[in-house]
Every structure is written in structure tokens, then in C-alpha cells.
Amino acid sequence: MKKFLLCLYRTVQQTTKQCFLVFVVLVLALQIVPMPTASAIAVPSPVSAEPLPTVQVDGVVWATTTYDNTVYATGRFYNARPAGAALGGAGTIARAGLLAFDATTGNLNTTFVHSLGGTSSEPCWGSAATGAQGCALAVSPDGKRLYVGGAFSTVDGQAHQNLAAIDLTTNKVIAGFNGTNLPVKAMAATNTMVYVGGNFTSASGVSRGKLAAYNANGTLSSSWLANVSGKVRALVVAGGKLIVGGQFTRINSTTLYSTGAVSLT
């Protein structure tokens, strides 16, 4: 036993000496090769986004969407003007709540002329509820229809309560889409349907709890039903589902806190 312990002691002692020697070598190496100072470390320069010229408005834009090289914008505004022009200055042209411009040049699309009218029962965001306003936009993936949701009662003088669709091939408002009893604040579209969300309790005069689906021809879908317990603020189609965001705790009978997914059909 004594021989064993003596052997173990010598082994440990030898290992300790080896570790100590390695430690000394590392210390000497650090002294020979100095660490880079803070000034010697290259720090990337901040990159500033260069402002690009775009059409300007005299109010607020609440939502934008694109198709190809065209940008569509909606909100609460009454006039548009070229980039750099003063408010009410040269080039000012009437655009009530809805416009389109070229994504490359920023120039106003002069053939896309539509207007939102009426009064708003509640604002898209914040507390100012005056004036018709668009809150949400969606383009069908095939680029044939632009959907507009918000707080308004007319589009181009035609009765459309908080919801409308524009045929982008003919540039005309599509009949139907009778709308909701309270503003539409979120939208998502497929080629055959548009899904709308908000704080409404009816769509086209039929009971709907904050979510509704319309067929592309303007009729309310009678087979699609998803009742949400609170306000819907965001919608997107992804993975073959409708993703829902907002302020709620339940969709239909399922407990879901502020985000969830439902079937498209």
C-alpha cells in the first residue's frame, strides 16, 4: 500500500509540474504577442439608407402593398404632390385616401384614380376619427384585384362600407363586397378569396366575429367561419393557412393568445 501511495504521489507531482510549465509558456506567449487595442479593431461604418424620391401626401399613410413595380398606398389624406414639392405647391393633385406610384421613379400613377369617401366610425390607429381612411391593402397573387379595407362608406362615389375591391385590369371598382359594420383593419388575399379582420360583428349583414372571408366575386363566403374573441390587427396567408394576429384569447373554441392560424377553406 505504501508503495502504491508513493507512486501515486509522484505521478500527481509530475503532472502538476507539466501543467505549471504549460501555464508559464502561455503567459510568456501573451507577453510576446500583444493583444490588439480597441483602436486597432476594425469597426464597420454605419450605413445610412438613402432617401429615394416618392410621391408625397398631406396626411398619413396607414398601409402599403406592391405588385410588380407598382406601390399602392392608403390612409387618411386628400392630396398628393411630387417629391420635393411644398405642401400645396406645384404638381399637387387630388387623391383621397388611395393612390399608386412607381417603385423605381416614385412618380404618381396618373391612371389609377380612386377616392375613399364618407366618415369613419373609428380610426385605423390612434384617436383621430375624422374623415374616411384606408387601413389595409391586399393584392391577389395573380395581380388582378386590389382589396381596400378601412373606415369609409363610399369608393368613387359608390356605396362600399369599409371594404372594396378594384379590378386592376379594367381599373374599375368591383360590385359587391357589401362590407362590415365596423372598420376593416387587416387583409390577406388568395386568387379566389379575400380575408378581412377588425373589430366588426357583422359582414354583409351576417354575423361574423372579427373575421370574414369574401369570394373574389364580392359575395360573403357562407361556408367559412372563424370567430375571434378580440380585435384582429394582422393577417397573412402562409403555409396554406391564414395566420391571425391581434388582441384576443380565443379563435372559435380554441384558446389562442394574440396569434393563431386557421384553415383557408
PDB file of N, CA and C in Angstrom, residues 135-237:
ATOM      1  N   CYS A 135     -57.259  51.501 -44.090  1.00  0.00           N
ATOM      2  CA  CYS A 135     -56.421  50.917 -43.037  1.00  0.00           C
ATOM      3  C   CYS A 135     -55.576  49.745 -43.517  1.00  0.00           C
ATOM      4  N   ALA A 136     -56.026  49.063 -44.585  1.00  0.00           N
ATOM      5  CA  ALA A 136     -55.351  47.846 -45.006  1.00  0.00           C
ATOM      6  C   ALA A 136     -55.496  47.652 -46.506  1.00  0.00           C
ATOM      7  N   LEU A 137     -54.496  46.995 -47.092  1.00  0.00           N
ATOM      8  CA  LEU A 137     -54.499  46.699 -48.521  1.00  0.00           C
ATOM      9  C   LEU A 137     -54.034  45.265 -48.755  1.00  0.00           C
ATOM     10  N   ALA A 138     -54.502  44.691 -49.850  1.00  0.00           N
ATOM     11  CA  ALA A 138     -54.025  43.371 -50.265  1.00  0.00           C
ATOM     12  C   ALA A 138     -54.223  43.243 -51.772  1.00  0.00           C
ATOM     13  N   VAL A 139     -53.258  42.651 -52.447  1.00  0.00           N
ATOM     14  CA  VAL A 139     -53.370  42.369 -53.876  1.00  0.00           C
ATOM     15  C   VAL A 139     -53.449  40.862 -54.044  1.00  0.00           C
ATOM     16  N   SER A 140     -54.355  40.406 -54.903  1.00  0.00           N
ATOM     17  CA  SER A 140     -54.421  38.973 -55.177  1.00  0.00           C
ATOM     18  C   SER A 140     -53.110  38.540 -55.830  1.00  0.00           C
ATOM     19  N   PRO A 141     -52.627  37.344 -55.551  1.00  0.00           N
ATOM     20  CA  PRO A 141     -51.340  36.903 -56.094  1.00  0.00           C
ATOM     21  C   PRO A 141     -51.245  36.979 -57.613  1.00  0.00           C
ATOM     22  N   ASP A 142     -52.378  36.866 -58.321  1.00  0.00           N
ATOM     23  CA  ASP A 142     -52.351  36.955 -59.782  1.00  0.00           C
ATOM     24  C   ASP A 142     -52.362  38.398 -60.279  1.00  0.00           C
ATOM     25  N   GLY A 143     -52.428  39.357 -59.344  1.00  0.00           N
ATOM     26  CA  GLY A 143     -52.373  40.765 -59.706  1.00  0.00           C
ATOM     27  C   GLY A 143     -53.629  41.321 -60.336  1.00  0.00           C
ATOM     28  N   LYS A 144     -54.746  40.603 -60.221  1.00  0.00           N
ATOM     29  CA  LYS A 144     -55.970  41.053 -60.886  1.00  0.00           C
ATOM     30  C   LYS A 144     -56.821  41.987 -60.028  1.00  0.00           C
ATOM     31  N   ARG A 145     -56.707  41.878 -58.700  1.00  0.00           N
ATOM     32  CA  ARG A 145     -57.575  42.667 -57.834  1.00  0.00           C
ATOM     33  C   ARG A 145     -56.788  43.305 -56.691  1.00  0.00           C
ATOM     34  N   LEU A 146     -57.127  44.549 -56.413  1.00  0.00           N
ATOM     35  CA  LEU A 146     -56.619  45.242 -55.234  1.00  0.00           C
ATOM     36  C   LEU A 146     -57.757  45.371 -54.240  1.00  0.00           C
ATOM     37  N   TYR A 147     -57.550  44.898 -53.029  1.00  0.00           N
ATOM     38  CA  TYR A 147     -58.565  44.989 -51.976  1.00  0.00           C
ATOM     39  C   TYR A 147     -58.192  46.117 -51.016  1.00  0.00           C
ATOM     40  N   VAL A 148     -59.207  46.897 -50.651  1.00  0.00           N
ATOM     41  CA  VAL A 148     -59.020  48.024 -49.742  1.00  0.00           C
ATOM     42  C   VAL A 148     -59.957  47.865 -48.559  1.00  0.00           C
ATOM     43  N   GLY A 149     -59.407  47.942 -47.365  1.00  0.00           N
ATOM     44  CA  GLY A 149     -60.226  47.896 -46.162  1.00  0.00           C
ATOM     45  C   GLY A 149     -59.949  49.106 -45.294  1.00  0.00           C
ATOM     46  N   GLY A 150     -60.932  49.529 -44.536  1.00  0.00           N
ATOM     47  CA  GLY A 150     -60.712  50.687 -43.688  1.00  0.00           C
ATOM     48  C   GLY A 150     -61.980  51.196 -43.046  1.00  0.00           C
ATOM     49  N   ALA A 151     -62.042  52.522 -42.905  1.00  0.00           N
ATOM     50  CA  ALA A 151     -63.192  53.185 -42.295  1.00  0.00           C
ATOM     51  C   ALA A 151     -63.727  54.193 -43.296  1.00  0.00           C
ATOM     52  N   PHE A 152     -64.629  53.760 -44.154  1.00  0.00           N
ATOM     53  CA  PHE A 152     -65.205  54.617 -45.192  1.00  0.00           C
ATOM     54  C   PHE A 152     -66.572  54.063 -45.571  1.00  0.00           C
ATOM     55  N   SER A 153     -67.330  54.836 -46.312  1.00  0.00           N
ATOM     56  CA  SER A 153     -68.662  54.386 -46.731  1.00  0.00           C
ATOM     57  C   SER A 153     -68.853  54.424 -48.244  1.00  0.00           C
ATOM     58  N   THR A 154     -67.924  55.065 -48.951  1.00  0.00           N
ATOM     59  CA  THR A 154     -68.006  55.087 -50.417  1.00  0.00           C
ATOM     60  C   THR A 154     -66.616  54.935 -51.019  1.00  0.00           C
ATOM     61  N   VAL A 155     -66.598  54.385 -52.234  1.00  0.00           N
ATOM     62  CA  VAL A 155     -65.381  54.344 -53.051  1.00  0.00           C
ATOM     63  C   VAL A 155     -65.785  54.814 -54.447  1.00  0.00           C
ATOM     64  N   ASP A 156     -65.169  55.885 -54.903  1.00  0.00           N
ATOM     65  CA  ASP A 156     -65.530  56.506 -56.180  1.00  0.00           C
ATOM     66  C   ASP A 156     -67.023  56.834 -56.244  1.00  0.00           C
ATOM     67  N   GLY A 157     -67.575  57.223 -55.102  1.00  0.00           N
ATOM     68  CA  GLY A 157     -68.976  57.599 -55.026  1.00  0.00           C
ATOM     69  C   GLY A 157     -69.940  56.445 -54.909  1.00  0.00           C
ATOM     70  N   GLN A 158     -69.450  55.228 -55.011  1.00  0.00           N
ATOM     71  CA  GLN A 158     -70.305  54.047 -54.879  1.00  0.00           C
ATOM     72  C   GLN A 158     -70.305  53.564 -53.431  1.00  0.00           C
ATOM     73  N   ALA A 159     -71.442  53.071 -52.966  1.00  0.00           N
ATOM     74  CA  ALA A 159     -71.572  52.624 -51.586  1.00  0.00           C
ATOM     75  C   ALA A 159     -70.746  51.363 -51.347  1.00  0.00           C
ATOM     76  N   HIS A 160     -69.779  51.479 -50.440  1.00  0.00           N
ATOM     77  CA  HIS A 160     -68.954  50.344 -50.015  1.00  0.00           C
ATOM     78  C   HIS A 160     -68.581  50.587 -48.563  1.00  0.00           C
ATOM     79  N   GLN A 161     -69.147  49.798 -47.689  1.00  0.00           N
ATOM     80  CA  GLN A 161     -68.953  50.013 -46.268  1.00  0.00           C
ATOM     81  C   GLN A 161     -67.687  49.306 -45.780  1.00  0.00           C
ATOM     82  N   ASN A 162     -66.612  50.088 -45.676  1.00  0.00           N
ATOM     83  CA  ASN A 162     -65.354  49.627 -45.069  1.00  0.00           C
ATOM     84  C   ASN A 162     -64.581  48.587 -45.878  1.00  0.00           C
ATOM     85  N   LEU A 163     -65.099  48.221 -47.050  1.00  0.00           N
ATOM     86  CA  LEU A 163     -64.430  47.200 -47.851  1.00  0.00           C
ATOM     87  C   LEU A 163     -64.751  47.400 -49.328  1.00  0.00           C
ATOM     88  N   ALA A 164     -63.730  47.265 -50.178  1.00  0.00           N
ATOM     89  CA  ALA A 164     -63.945  47.379 -51.620  1.00  0.00           C
ATOM     90  C   ALA A 164     -62.848  46.635 -52.358  1.00  0.00           C
ATOM     91  N   ALA A 165     -63.113  46.361 -53.627  1.00  0.00           N
ATOM     92  CA  ALA A 165     -62.121  45.719 -54.489  1.00  0.00           C
ATOM     93  C   ALA A 165     -62.077  46.461 -55.815  1.00  0.00           C
ATOM     94  N   ILE A 166     -60.877  46.612 -56.346  1.00  0.00           N
ATOM     95  CA  ILE A 166     -60.690  47.289 -57.625  1.00  0.00           C
ATOM     96  C   ILE A 166     -60.090  46.294 -58.615  1.00  0.00           C
ATOM     97  N   ASP A 167     -60.715  46.187 -59.767  1.00  0.00           N
ATOM     98  CA  ASP A 167     -60.208  45.329 -60.838  1.00  0.00           C
ATOM     99  C   ASP A 167     -59.015  46.042 -61.480  1.00  0.00           C
ATOM    100  N   LEU A 168     -57.827  45.481 -61.344  1.00  0.00           N
ATOM    101  CA  LEU A 168     -56.638  46.158 -61.834  1.00  0.00           C
ATOM    102  C   LEU A 168     -56.450  46.017 -63.340  1.00  0.00           C
ATOM    103  N   THR A 169     -57.255  45.183 -63.978  1.00  0.00           N
ATOM    104  CA  THR A 169     -57.194  45.083 -65.436  1.00  0.00           C
ATOM    105  C   THR A 169     -58.093  46.119 -66.109  1.00  0.00           C
ATOM    106  N   THR A 170     -59.226  46.424 -65.463  1.00  0.00           N
ATOM    107  CA  THR A 170     -60.141  47.433 -66.018  1.00  0.00           C
ATOM    108  C   THR A 170     -60.072  48.761 -65.272  1.00  0.00           C
ATOM    109  N   ASN A 171     -59.436  48.750 -64.074  1.00  0.00           N
ATOM    110  CA  ASN A 171     -59.307  49.939 -63.233  1.00  0.00           C
ATOM    111  C   ASN A 171     -60.666  50.417 -62.710  1.00  0.00           C
ATOM    112  N   LYS A 172     -61.587  49.479 -62.527  1.00  0.00           N
ATOM    113  CA  LYS A 172     -62.918  49.824 -62.031  1.00  0.00           C
ATOM    114  C   LYS A 172     -63.205  49.115 -60.705  1.00  0.00           C
ATOM    115  N   VAL A 173     -64.053  49.763 -59.889  1.00  0.00           N
ATOM    116  CA  VAL A 173     -64.478  49.170 -58.625  1.00  0.00           C
ATOM    117  C   VAL A 173     -65.405  47.993 -58.907  1.00  0.00           C
ATOM    118  N   ILE A 174     -65.174  46.877 -58.225  1.00  0.00           N
ATOM    119  CA  ILE A 174     -65.960  45.665 -58.433  1.00  0.00           C
ATOM    120  C   ILE A 174     -67.232  45.725 -57.579  1.00  0.00           C
ATOM    121  N   ALA A 175     -68.341  45.347 -58.162  1.00  0.00           N
ATOM    122  CA  ALA A 175     -69.607  45.329 -57.416  1.00  0.00           C
ATOM    123  C   ALA A 175     -69.551  44.278 -56.318  1.00  0.00           C
ATOM    124  N   GLY A 176     -70.436  44.427 -55.344  1.00  0.00           N
ATOM    125  CA  GLY A 176     -70.458  43.504 -54.215  1.00  0.00           C
ATOM    126  C   GLY A 176     -69.611  44.032 -53.077  1.00  0.00           C
ATOM    127  N   PHE A 177     -69.052  43.112 -52.289  1.00  0.00           N
ATOM    128  CA  PHE A 177     -68.236  43.487 -51.138  1.00  0.00           C
ATOM    129  C   PHE A 177     -68.983  44.505 -50.282  1.00  0.00           C
ATOM    130  N   ASN A 178     -70.139  44.062 -49.772  1.00  0.00           N
ATOM    131  CA  ASN A 178     -71.009  44.960 -49.021  1.00  0.00           C
ATOM    132  C   ASN A 178     -70.428  45.421 -47.695  1.00  0.00           C
ATOM    133  N   GLY A 179     -69.398  44.765 -47.253  1.00  0.00           N
ATOM    134  CA  GLY A 179     -68.638  45.291 -46.132  1.00  0.00           C
ATOM    135  C   GLY A 179     -69.119  44.920 -44.751  1.00  0.00           C
ATOM    136  N   THR A 180     -68.529  45.607 -43.765  1.00  0.00           N
ATOM    137  CA  THR A 180     -68.693  45.268 -42.349  1.00  0.00           C
ATOM    138  C   THR A 180     -69.266  46.446 -41.576  1.00  0.00           C
ATOM    139  N   ASN A 181     -69.776  46.160 -40.386  1.00  0.00           N
ATOM    140  CA  ASN A 181     -70.393  47.228 -39.605  1.00  0.00           C
ATOM    141  C   ASN A 181     -69.380  48.096 -38.868  1.00  0.00           C
ATOM    142  N   LEU A 182     -68.141  47.648 -38.777  1.00  0.00           N
ATOM    143  CA  LEU A 182     -67.060  48.442 -38.202  1.00  0.00           C
ATOM    144  C   LEU A 182     -65.828  48.301 -39.106  1.00  0.00           C
ATOM    145  N   PRO A 183     -64.854  49.191 -38.973  1.00  0.00           N
ATOM    146  CA  PRO A 183     -63.741  49.222 -39.921  1.00  0.00           C
ATOM    147  C   PRO A 183     -62.989  47.897 -40.081  1.00  0.00           C
ATOM    148  N   VAL A 184     -62.508  47.688 -41.292  1.00  0.00           N
ATOM    149  CA  VAL A 184     -61.612  46.580 -41.609  1.00  0.00           C
ATOM    150  C   VAL A 184     -60.179  47.063 -41.399  1.00  0.00           C
ATOM    151  N   LYS A 185     -59.406  46.341 -40.594  1.00  0.00           N
ATOM    152  CA  LYS A 185     -58.060  46.799 -40.253  1.00  0.00           C
ATOM    153  C   LYS A 185     -56.952  45.831 -40.652  1.00  0.00           C
ATOM    154  N   ALA A 186     -57.336  44.711 -41.241  1.00  0.00           N
ATOM    155  CA  ALA A 186     -56.338  43.751 -41.702  1.00  0.00           C
ATOM    156  C   ALA A 186     -56.909  42.969 -42.871  1.00  0.00           C
ATOM    157  N   MET A 187     -56.032  42.598 -43.822  1.00  0.00           N
ATOM    158  CA  MET A 187     -56.484  41.873 -45.005  1.00  0.00           C
ATOM    159  C   MET A 187     -55.410  40.908 -45.483  1.00  0.00           C
ATOM    160  N   ALA A 188     -55.849  39.836 -46.140  1.00  0.00           N
ATOM    161  CA  ALA A 188     -54.952  38.910 -46.823  1.00  0.00           C
ATOM    162  C   ALA A 188     -55.745  38.271 -47.952  1.00  0.00           C
ATOM    163  N   ALA A 189     -55.101  38.024 -49.074  1.00  0.00           N
ATOM    164  CA  ALA A 189     -55.838  37.562 -50.250  1.00  0.00           C
ATOM    165  C   ALA A 189     -55.179  36.357 -50.911  1.00  0.00           C
ATOM    166  N   THR A 190     -56.015  35.517 -51.492  1.00  0.00           N
ATOM    167  CA  THR A 190     -55.592  34.495 -52.439  1.00  0.00           C
ATOM    168  C   THR A 190     -56.193  34.885 -53.789  1.00  0.00           C
ATOM    169  N   ASN A 191     -56.063  34.035 -54.777  1.00  0.00           N
ATOM    170  CA  ASN A 191     -56.660  34.355 -56.082  1.00  0.00           C
ATOM    171  C   ASN A 191     -58.174  34.224 -56.082  1.00  0.00           C
ATOM    172  N   THR A 192     -58.713  33.506 -55.097  1.00  0.00           N
ATOM    173  CA  THR A 192     -60.160  33.264 -55.076  1.00  0.00           C
ATOM    174  C   THR A 192     -60.878  33.856 -53.870  1.00  0.00           C
ATOM    175  N   MET A 193     -60.123  34.289 -52.851  1.00  0.00           N
ATOM    176  CA  MET A 193     -60.749  34.796 -51.623  1.00  0.00           C
ATOM    177  C   MET A 193     -59.975  35.988 -51.091  1.00  0.00           C
ATOM    178  N   VAL A 194     -60.664  36.811 -50.309  1.00  0.00           N
ATOM    179  CA  VAL A 194     -60.004  37.826 -49.508  1.00  0.00           C
ATOM    180  C   VAL A 194     -60.517  37.686 -48.083  1.00  0.00           C
ATOM    181  N   TYR A 195     -59.599  37.698 -47.138  1.00  0.00           N
ATOM    182  CA  TYR A 195     -59.922  37.556 -45.718  1.00  0.00           C
ATOM    183  C   TYR A 195     -59.743  38.918 -45.059  1.00  0.00           C
ATOM    184  N   VAL A 196     -60.730  39.313 -44.253  1.00  0.00           N
ATOM    185  CA  VAL A 196     -60.686  40.627 -43.619  1.00  0.00           C
ATOM    186  C   VAL A 196     -60.845  40.472 -42.118  1.00  0.00           C
ATOM    187  N   GLY A 197     -60.160  41.355 -41.385  1.00  0.00           N
ATOM    188  CA  GLY A 197     -60.231  41.318 -39.931  1.00  0.00           C
ATOM    189  C   GLY A 197     -60.380  42.704 -39.349  1.00  0.00           C
ATOM    190  N   GLY A 198     -60.827  42.770 -38.122  1.00  0.00           N
ATOM    191  CA  GLY A 198     -61.004  44.051 -37.445  1.00  0.00           C
ATOM    192  C   GLY A 198     -61.689  43.838 -36.112  1.00  0.00           C
ATOM    193  N   ASN A 199     -62.638  44.729 -35.815  1.00  0.00           N
ATOM    194  CA  ASN A 199     -63.407  44.620 -34.580  1.00  0.00           C
ATOM    195  C   ASN A 199     -64.901  44.546 -34.880  1.00  0.00           C
ATOM    196  N   PHE A 200     -65.236  44.162 -36.093  1.00  0.00           N
ATOM    197  CA  PHE A 200     -66.636  44.136 -36.525  1.00  0.00           C
ATOM    198  C   PHE A 200     -67.372  42.901 -36.002  1.00  0.00           C
ATOM    199  N   THR A 201     -68.694  43.009 -36.014  1.00  0.00           N
ATOM    200  CA  THR A 201     -69.523  41.891 -35.552  1.00  0.00           C
ATOM    201  C   THR A 201     -70.446  41.370 -36.646  1.00  0.00           C
ATOM    202  N   SER A 202     -70.405  42.027 -37.817  1.00  0.00           N
ATOM    203  CA  SER A 202     -71.194  41.532 -38.938  1.00  0.00           C
ATOM    204  C   SER A 202     -70.522  41.904 -40.253  1.00  0.00           C
ATOM    205  N   ALA A 203     -70.753  41.072 -41.262  1.00  0.00           N
ATOM    206  CA  ALA A 203     -70.227  41.312 -42.604  1.00  0.00           C
ATOM    207  C   ALA A 203     -71.338  41.013 -43.602  1.00  0.00           C
ATOM    208  N   SER A 204     -71.596  41.949 -44.489  1.00  0.00           N
ATOM    209  CA  SER A 204     -72.710  41.826 -45.439  1.00  0.00           C
ATOM    210  C   SER A 204     -74.024  41.508 -44.720  1.00  0.00           C
ATOM    211  N   GLY A 205     -74.160  42.066 -43.534  1.00  0.00           N
ATOM    212  CA  GLY A 205     -75.379  41.878 -42.754  1.00  0.00           C
ATOM    213  C   GLY A 205     -75.488  40.546 -42.047  1.00  0.00           C
ATOM    214  N   VAL A 206     -74.448  39.725 -42.113  1.00  0.00           N
ATOM    215  CA  VAL A 206     -74.452  38.406 -41.479  1.00  0.00           C
ATOM    216  C   VAL A 206     -73.478  38.426 -40.301  1.00  0.00           C
ATOM    217  N   SER A 207     -73.837  37.757 -39.218  1.00  0.00           N
ATOM    218  CA  SER A 207     -72.992  37.742 -38.032  1.00  0.00           C
ATOM    219  C   SER A 207     -71.619  37.151 -38.325  1.00  0.00           C
ATOM    220  N   ARG A 208     -70.579  37.908 -38.000  1.00  0.00           N
ATOM    221  CA  ARG A 208     -69.190  37.475 -38.126  1.00  0.00           C
ATOM    222  C   ARG A 208     -68.386  38.096 -36.993  1.00  0.00           C
ATOM    223  N   GLY A 209     -67.598  37.280 -36.314  1.00  0.00           N
ATOM    224  CA  GLY A 209     -66.848  37.735 -35.155  1.00  0.00           C
ATOM    225  C   GLY A 209     -65.424  38.120 -35.462  1.00  0.00           C
ATOM    226  N   LYS A 210     -65.218  39.337 -35.951  1.00  0.00           N
ATOM    227  CA  LYS A 210     -63.903  39.939 -36.178  1.00  0.00           C
ATOM    228  C   LYS A 210     -63.148  39.386 -37.384  1.00  0.00           C
ATOM    229  N   LEU A 211     -63.609  38.301 -37.975  1.00  0.00           N
ATOM    230  CA  LEU A 211     -63.009  37.734 -39.183  1.00  0.00           C
ATOM    231  C   LEU A 211     -64.106  37.375 -40.173  1.00  0.00           C
ATOM    232  N   ALA A 212     -63.814  37.608 -41.456  1.00  0.00           N
ATOM    233  CA  ALA A 212     -64.764  37.220 -42.503  1.00  0.00           C
ATOM    234  C   ALA A 212     -63.994  36.922 -43.778  1.00  0.00           C
ATOM    235  N   ALA A 213     -64.601  36.135 -44.646  1.00  0.00           N
ATOM    236  CA  ALA A 213     -63.995  35.805 -45.939  1.00  0.00           C
ATOM    237  C   ALA A 213     -64.983  36.120 -47.049  1.00  0.00           C
ATOM    238  N   TYR A 214     -64.490  36.763 -48.093  1.00  0.00           N
ATOM    239  CA  TYR A 214     -65.299  37.092 -49.266  1.00  0.00           C
ATOM    240  C   TYR A 214     -64.737  36.377 -50.491  1.00  0.00           C
ATOM    241  N   ASN A 215     -65.643  35.909 -51.327  1.00  0.00           N
ATOM    242  CA  ASN A 215     -65.232  35.348 -52.608  1.00  0.00           C
ATOM    243  C   ASN A 215     -64.776  36.475 -53.528  1.00  0.00           C
ATOM    244  N   ALA A 216     -63.991  36.127 -54.535  1.00  0.00           N
ATOM    245  CA  ALA A 216     -63.457  37.142 -55.442  1.00  0.00           C
ATOM    246  C   ALA A 216     -64.550  37.885 -56.203  1.00  0.00           C
ATOM    247  N   ASN A 217     -65.752  37.295 -56.288  1.00  0.00           N
ATOM    248  CA  ASN A 217     -66.860  37.960 -56.991  1.00  0.00           C
ATOM    249  C   ASN A 217     -67.619  38.934 -56.099  1.00  0.00           C
ATOM    250  N   GLY A 218     -67.190  39.080 -54.835  1.00  0.00           N
ATOM    251  CA  GLY A 218     -67.792  40.076 -53.957  1.00  0.00           C
ATOM    252  C   GLY A 218     -68.809  39.555 -52.982  1.00  0.00           C
ATOM    253  N   THR A 219     -69.123  38.259 -53.025  1.00  0.00           N
ATOM    254  CA  THR A 219     -70.102  37.691 -52.102  1.00  0.00           C
ATOM    255  C   THR A 219     -69.407  37.162 -50.839  1.00  0.00           C
ATOM    256  N   LEU A 220     -70.092  37.270 -49.733  1.00  0.00           N
ATOM    257  CA  LEU A 220     -69.571  36.741 -48.477  1.00  0.00           C
ATOM    258  C   LEU A 220     -69.563  35.217 -48.521  1.00  0.00           C
ATOM    259  N   SER A 221     -68.478  34.597 -48.087  1.00  0.00           N
ATOM    260  CA  SER A 221     -68.418  33.142 -48.025  1.00  0.00           C
ATOM    261  C   SER A 221     -69.302  32.652 -46.883  1.00  0.00           C
ATOM    262  N   SER A 222     -70.277  31.821 -47.217  1.00  0.00           N
ATOM    263  CA  SER A 222     -71.189  31.300 -46.196  1.00  0.00           C
ATOM    264  C   SER A 222     -70.625  30.074 -45.491  1.00  0.00           C
ATOM    265  N   SER A 223     -69.608  29.455 -46.077  1.00  0.00           N
ATOM    266  CA  SER A 223     -69.063  28.215 -45.510  1.00  0.00           C
ATOM    267  C   SER A 223     -67.845  28.444 -44.622  1.00  0.00           C
ATOM    268  N   TRP A 224     -67.252  29.620 -44.696  1.00  0.00           N
ATOM    269  CA  TRP A 224     -66.039  29.902 -43.905  1.00  0.00           C
ATOM    270  C   TRP A 224     -66.415  30.723 -42.686  1.00  0.00           C
ATOM    271  N   LEU A 225     -66.099  30.205 -41.511  1.00  0.00           N
ATOM    272  CA  LEU A 225     -66.480  30.882 -40.272  1.00  0.00           C
ATOM    273  C   LEU A 225     -65.381  30.704 -39.239  1.00  0.00           C
ATOM    274  N   ALA A 226     -64.881  31.815 -38.738  1.00  0.00           N
ATOM    275  CA  ALA A 226     -63.875  31.799 -37.672  1.00  0.00           C
ATOM    276  C   ALA A 226     -64.144  32.989 -36.762  1.00  0.00           C
ATOM    277  N   ASN A 227     -64.651  32.708 -35.591  1.00  0.00           N
ATOM    278  CA  ASN A 227     -64.978  33.765 -34.635  1.00  0.00           C
ATOM    279  C   ASN A 227     -63.808  34.001 -33.685  1.00  0.00           C
ATOM    280  N   VAL A 228     -63.421  35.269 -33.563  1.00  0.00           N
ATOM    281  CA  VAL A 228     -62.285  35.650 -32.720  1.00  0.00           C
ATOM    282  C   VAL A 228     -62.816  36.438 -31.528  1.00  0.00           C
ATOM    283  N   SER A 229     -62.228  36.199 -30.355  1.00  0.00           N
ATOM    284  CA  SER A 229     -62.757  36.811 -29.131  1.00  0.00           C
ATOM    285  C   SER A 229     -62.378  38.281 -28.977  1.00  0.00           C
ATOM    286  N   GLY A 230     -61.410  38.770 -29.746  1.00  0.00           N
ATOM    287  CA  GLY A 230     -60.993  40.168 -29.634  1.00  0.00           C
ATOM    288  C   GLY A 230     -60.615  40.733 -30.986  1.00  0.00           C
ATOM    289  N   LYS A 231     -59.974  41.883 -30.987  1.00  0.00           N
ATOM    290  CA  LYS A 231     -59.656  42.599 -32.216  1.00  0.00           C
ATOM    291  C   LYS A 231     -58.610  41.864 -33.059  1.00  0.00           C
ATOM    292  N   VAL A 232     -58.822  41.860 -34.361  1.00  0.00           N
ATOM    293  CA  VAL A 232     -57.851  41.318 -35.305  1.00  0.00           C
ATOM    294  C   VAL A 232     -57.076  42.484 -35.911  1.00  0.00           C
ATOM    295  N   ARG A 233     -55.748  42.414 -35.832  1.00  0.00           N
ATOM    296  CA  ARG A 233     -54.896  43.516 -36.297  1.00  0.00           C
ATOM    297  C   ARG A 233     -54.006  43.133 -37.473  1.00  0.00           C
ATOM    298  N   ALA A 234     -53.799  41.839 -37.709  1.00  0.00           N
ATOM    299  CA  ALA A 234     -52.878  41.432 -38.764  1.00  0.00           C
ATOM    300  C   ALA A 234     -53.305  40.099 -39.361  1.00  0.00           C
ATOM    301  N   LEU A 235     -53.172  39.980 -40.679  1.00  0.00           N
ATOM    302  CA  LEU A 235     -53.497  38.747 -41.395  1.00  0.00           C
ATOM    303  C   LEU A 235     -52.454  38.503 -42.472  1.00  0.00           C
ATOM    304  N   VAL A 236     -52.095  37.244 -42.678  1.00  0.00           N
ATOM    305  CA  VAL A 236     -51.212  36.869 -43.769  1.00  0.00           C
ATOM    306  C   VAL A 236     -51.482  35.416 -44.141  1.00  0.00           C
ATOM    307  N   VAL A 237     -51.420  35.114 -45.418  1.00  0.00           N
ATOM    308  CA  VAL A 237     -51.569  33.742 -45.888  1.00  0.00           C
ATOM    309  C   VAL A 237     -50.180  33.127 -45.988  1.00  0.00           C
TER     310      VAL A 237
END
